[in-house]
PDB file of C-alpha atoms in Angstrom:
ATOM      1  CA  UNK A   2      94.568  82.229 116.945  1.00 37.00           C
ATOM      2  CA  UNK A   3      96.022  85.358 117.260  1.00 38.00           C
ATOM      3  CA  UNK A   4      96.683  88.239 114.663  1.00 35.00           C
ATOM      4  CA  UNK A   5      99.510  88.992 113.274  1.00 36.00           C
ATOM      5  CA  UNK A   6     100.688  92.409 112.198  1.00 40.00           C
ATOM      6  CA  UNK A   7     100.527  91.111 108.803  1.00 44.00           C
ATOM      7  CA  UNK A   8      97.138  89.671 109.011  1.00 41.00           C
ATOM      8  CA  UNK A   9      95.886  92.986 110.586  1.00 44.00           C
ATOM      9  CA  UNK A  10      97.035  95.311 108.638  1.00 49.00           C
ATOM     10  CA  UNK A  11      94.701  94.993 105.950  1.00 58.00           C
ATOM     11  CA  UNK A  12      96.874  95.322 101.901  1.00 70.00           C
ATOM     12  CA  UNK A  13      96.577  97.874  99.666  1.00 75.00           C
ATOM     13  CA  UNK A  14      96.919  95.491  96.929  1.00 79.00           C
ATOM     14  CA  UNK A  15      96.339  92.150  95.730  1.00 83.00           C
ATOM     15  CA  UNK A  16      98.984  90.189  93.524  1.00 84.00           C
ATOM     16  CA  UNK A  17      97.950  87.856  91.001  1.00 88.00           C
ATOM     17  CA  UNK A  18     100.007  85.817  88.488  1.00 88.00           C
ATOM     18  CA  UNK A  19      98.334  85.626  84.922  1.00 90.00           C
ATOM     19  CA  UNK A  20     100.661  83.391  82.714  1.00 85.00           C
ATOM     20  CA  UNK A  21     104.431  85.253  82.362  1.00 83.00           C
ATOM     21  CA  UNK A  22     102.693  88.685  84.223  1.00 90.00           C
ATOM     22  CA  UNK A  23     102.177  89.956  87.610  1.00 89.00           C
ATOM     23  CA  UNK A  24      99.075  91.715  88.375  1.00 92.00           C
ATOM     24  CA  UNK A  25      98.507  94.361  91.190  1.00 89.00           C
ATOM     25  CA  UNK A  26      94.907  95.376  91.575  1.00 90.00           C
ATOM     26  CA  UNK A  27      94.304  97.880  94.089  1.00 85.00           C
ATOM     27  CA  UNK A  28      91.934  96.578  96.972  1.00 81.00           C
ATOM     28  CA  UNK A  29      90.658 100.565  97.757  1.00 78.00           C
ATOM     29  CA  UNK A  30      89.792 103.809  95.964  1.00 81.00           C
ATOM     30  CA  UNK A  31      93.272 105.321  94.996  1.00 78.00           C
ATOM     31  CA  UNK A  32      92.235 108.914  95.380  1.00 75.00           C
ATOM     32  CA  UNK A  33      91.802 107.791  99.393  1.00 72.00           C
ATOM     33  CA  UNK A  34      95.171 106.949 100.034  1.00 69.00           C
ATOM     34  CA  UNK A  35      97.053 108.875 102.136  1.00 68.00           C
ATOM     35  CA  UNK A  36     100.703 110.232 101.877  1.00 66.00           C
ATOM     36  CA  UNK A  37     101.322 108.449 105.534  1.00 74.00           C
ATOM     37  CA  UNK A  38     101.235 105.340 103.743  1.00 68.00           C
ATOM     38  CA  UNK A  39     103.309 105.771 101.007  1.00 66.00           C
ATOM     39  CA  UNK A  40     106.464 103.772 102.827  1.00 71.00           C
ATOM     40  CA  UNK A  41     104.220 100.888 104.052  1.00 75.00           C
ATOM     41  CA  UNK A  42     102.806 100.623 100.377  1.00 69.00           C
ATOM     42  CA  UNK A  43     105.806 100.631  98.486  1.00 70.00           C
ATOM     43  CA  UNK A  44     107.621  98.233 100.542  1.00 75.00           C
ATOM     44  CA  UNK A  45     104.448  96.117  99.899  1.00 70.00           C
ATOM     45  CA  UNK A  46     104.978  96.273  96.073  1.00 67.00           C
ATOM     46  CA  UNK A  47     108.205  96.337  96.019  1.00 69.00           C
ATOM     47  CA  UNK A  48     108.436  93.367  97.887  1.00 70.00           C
ATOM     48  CA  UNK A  49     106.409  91.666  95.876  1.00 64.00           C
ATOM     49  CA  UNK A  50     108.481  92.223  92.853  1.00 62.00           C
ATOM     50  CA  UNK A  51     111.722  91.356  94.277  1.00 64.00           C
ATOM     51  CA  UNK A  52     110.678  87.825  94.474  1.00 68.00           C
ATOM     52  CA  UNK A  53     110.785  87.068  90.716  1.00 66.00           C
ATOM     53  CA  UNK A  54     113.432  87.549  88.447  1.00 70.00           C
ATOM     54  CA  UNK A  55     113.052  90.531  85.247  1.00 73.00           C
ATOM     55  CA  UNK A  56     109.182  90.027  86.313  1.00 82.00           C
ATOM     56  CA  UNK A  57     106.395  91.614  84.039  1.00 91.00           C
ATOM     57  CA  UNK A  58     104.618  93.480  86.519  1.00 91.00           C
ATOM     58  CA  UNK A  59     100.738  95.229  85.163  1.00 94.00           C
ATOM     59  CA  UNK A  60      98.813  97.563  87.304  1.00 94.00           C
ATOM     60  CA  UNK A  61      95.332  96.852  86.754  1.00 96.00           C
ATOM     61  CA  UNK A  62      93.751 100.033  87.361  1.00 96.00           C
ATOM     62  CA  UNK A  63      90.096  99.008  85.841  1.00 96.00           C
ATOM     63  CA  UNK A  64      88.321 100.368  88.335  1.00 92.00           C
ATOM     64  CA  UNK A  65      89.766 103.192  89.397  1.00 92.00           C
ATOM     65  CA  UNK A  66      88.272 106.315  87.935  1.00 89.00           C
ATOM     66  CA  UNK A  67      90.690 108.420  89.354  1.00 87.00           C
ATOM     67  CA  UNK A  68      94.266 108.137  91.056  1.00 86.00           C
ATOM     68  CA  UNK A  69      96.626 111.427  92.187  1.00 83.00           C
ATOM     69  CA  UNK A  70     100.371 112.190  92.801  1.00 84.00           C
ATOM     70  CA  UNK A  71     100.184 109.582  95.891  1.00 80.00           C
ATOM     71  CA  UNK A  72      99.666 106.851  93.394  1.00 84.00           C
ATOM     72  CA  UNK A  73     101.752 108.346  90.742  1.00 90.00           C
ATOM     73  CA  UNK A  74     104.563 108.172  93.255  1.00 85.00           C
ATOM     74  CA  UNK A  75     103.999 104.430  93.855  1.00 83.00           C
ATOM     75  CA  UNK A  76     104.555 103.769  90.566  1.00 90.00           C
ATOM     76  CA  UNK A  77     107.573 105.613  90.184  1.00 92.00           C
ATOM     77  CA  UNK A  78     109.132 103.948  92.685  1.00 85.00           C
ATOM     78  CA  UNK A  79     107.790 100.616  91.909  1.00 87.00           C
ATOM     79  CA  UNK A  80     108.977 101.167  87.928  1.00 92.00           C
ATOM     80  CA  UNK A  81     112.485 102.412  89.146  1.00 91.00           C
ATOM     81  CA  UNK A  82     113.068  99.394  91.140  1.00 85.00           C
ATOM     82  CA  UNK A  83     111.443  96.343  88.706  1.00 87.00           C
ATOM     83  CA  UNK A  84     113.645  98.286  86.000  1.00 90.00           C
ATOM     84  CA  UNK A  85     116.716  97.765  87.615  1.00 88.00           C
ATOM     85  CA  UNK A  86     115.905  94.152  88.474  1.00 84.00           C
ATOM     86  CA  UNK A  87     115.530  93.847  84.676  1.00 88.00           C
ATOM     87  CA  UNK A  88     111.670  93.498  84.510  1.00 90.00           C
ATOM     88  CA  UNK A  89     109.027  95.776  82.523  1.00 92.00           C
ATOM     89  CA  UNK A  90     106.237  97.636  84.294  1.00 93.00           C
ATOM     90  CA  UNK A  91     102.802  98.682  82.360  1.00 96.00           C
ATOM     91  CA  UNK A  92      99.300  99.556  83.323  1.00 98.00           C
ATOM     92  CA  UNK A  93      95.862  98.323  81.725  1.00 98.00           C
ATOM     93  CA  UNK A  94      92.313  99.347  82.349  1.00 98.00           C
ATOM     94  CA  UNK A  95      93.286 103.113  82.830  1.00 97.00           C
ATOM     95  CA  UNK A  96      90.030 105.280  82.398  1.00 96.00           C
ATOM     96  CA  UNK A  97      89.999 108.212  80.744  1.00 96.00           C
ATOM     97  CA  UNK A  98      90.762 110.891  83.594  1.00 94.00           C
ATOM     98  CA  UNK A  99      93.755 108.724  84.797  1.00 95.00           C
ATOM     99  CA  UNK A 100      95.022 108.069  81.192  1.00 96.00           C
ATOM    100  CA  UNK A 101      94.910 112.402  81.337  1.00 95.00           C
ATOM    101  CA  UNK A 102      96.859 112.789  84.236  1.00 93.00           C
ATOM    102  CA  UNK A 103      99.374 110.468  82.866  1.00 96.00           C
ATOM    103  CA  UNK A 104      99.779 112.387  79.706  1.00 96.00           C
ATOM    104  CA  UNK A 105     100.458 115.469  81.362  1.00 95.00           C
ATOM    105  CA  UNK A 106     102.974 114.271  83.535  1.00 95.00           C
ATOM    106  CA  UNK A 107     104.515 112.355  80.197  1.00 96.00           C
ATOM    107  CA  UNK A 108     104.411 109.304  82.465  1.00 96.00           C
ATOM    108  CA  UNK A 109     102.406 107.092  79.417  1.00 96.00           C
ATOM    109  CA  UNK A 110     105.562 107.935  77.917  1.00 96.00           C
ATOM    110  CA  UNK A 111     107.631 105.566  80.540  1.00 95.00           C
ATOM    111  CA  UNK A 112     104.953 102.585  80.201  1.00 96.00           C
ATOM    112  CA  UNK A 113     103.098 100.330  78.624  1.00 96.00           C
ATOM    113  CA  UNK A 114      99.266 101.055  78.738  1.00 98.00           C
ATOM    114  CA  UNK A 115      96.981  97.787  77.695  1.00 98.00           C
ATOM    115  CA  UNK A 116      92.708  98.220  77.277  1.00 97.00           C
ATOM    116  CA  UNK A 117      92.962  95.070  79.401  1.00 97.00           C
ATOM    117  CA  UNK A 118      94.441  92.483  81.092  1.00 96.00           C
ATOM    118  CA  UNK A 119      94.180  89.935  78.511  1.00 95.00           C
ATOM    119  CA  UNK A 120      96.326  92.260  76.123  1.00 96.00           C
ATOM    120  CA  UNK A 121      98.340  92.816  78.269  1.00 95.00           C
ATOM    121  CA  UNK A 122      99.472  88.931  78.248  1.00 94.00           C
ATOM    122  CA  UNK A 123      98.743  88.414  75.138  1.00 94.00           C
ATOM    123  CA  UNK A 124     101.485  91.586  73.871  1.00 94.00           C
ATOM    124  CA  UNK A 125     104.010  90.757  76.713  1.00 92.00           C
ATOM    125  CA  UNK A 126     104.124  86.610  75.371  1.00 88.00           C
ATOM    126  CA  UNK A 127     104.976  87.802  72.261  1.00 87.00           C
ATOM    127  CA  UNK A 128     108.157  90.312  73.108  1.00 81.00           C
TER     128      UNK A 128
END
């Protein structure tokens, strides 16, 4: 069987459904991402959120250690876009150095930040 584009092109990250909540894991390091691959990403994310109604959408960033402006721009986008569709966009798992470099861009003050996935369900059930 041949490959597909798709099936080639190997994602940036995986989607998972927990209850009412979307999850999006990255599948690499997010300090390795290049700027080249912004479009290709976002369109990946962005696609992904487009196919549910005011969706609940949680970046699980657990193990990441570290992510930079590329990422930061990801989520921008992807938070502009669920927003106007009427959804909510938060983060869990953030370590330290990433939950810095969201202070000082006053980003943590445009999203939800959970300790963990499981919180994160448990305080979007209850909104």
């Amino acid at each position: 069987m041949a490959d597909t584009p798709e099936s080639s092109t190997p994602k940036q990250f995986h989607v998972e459904r927990e209850g009412d909540v979307w999850f999006v894991k990255p599948a690499a390091d997010l300090a390795s991402m290049k700027w080249s691959e912004l479009p290709a990403t976002a369109a990946e994310m962005l696609g992904a959120a487009a196919e549910v109604p005011a969706p609940a959408v949680v970046f699980d960033l657990s193990d990441q250690g570290y992510f930079g402006s590329y990422f930061l721009g990801i989520l921008v986008r992807c938070w502009k876009h669920i927003s106007r569709c009427g959804g909510t966009l938060g983060l869990c798992g953030v370590s330290p150095v990433g939950r810095e470099v969201l202070e000082v861009t006053s980003l943590d003050t445009l999203w939800d930040i959970y300790p963990s996935r499981a919180e994160a369900v448990e305080a979007i059930a209850h909104r």
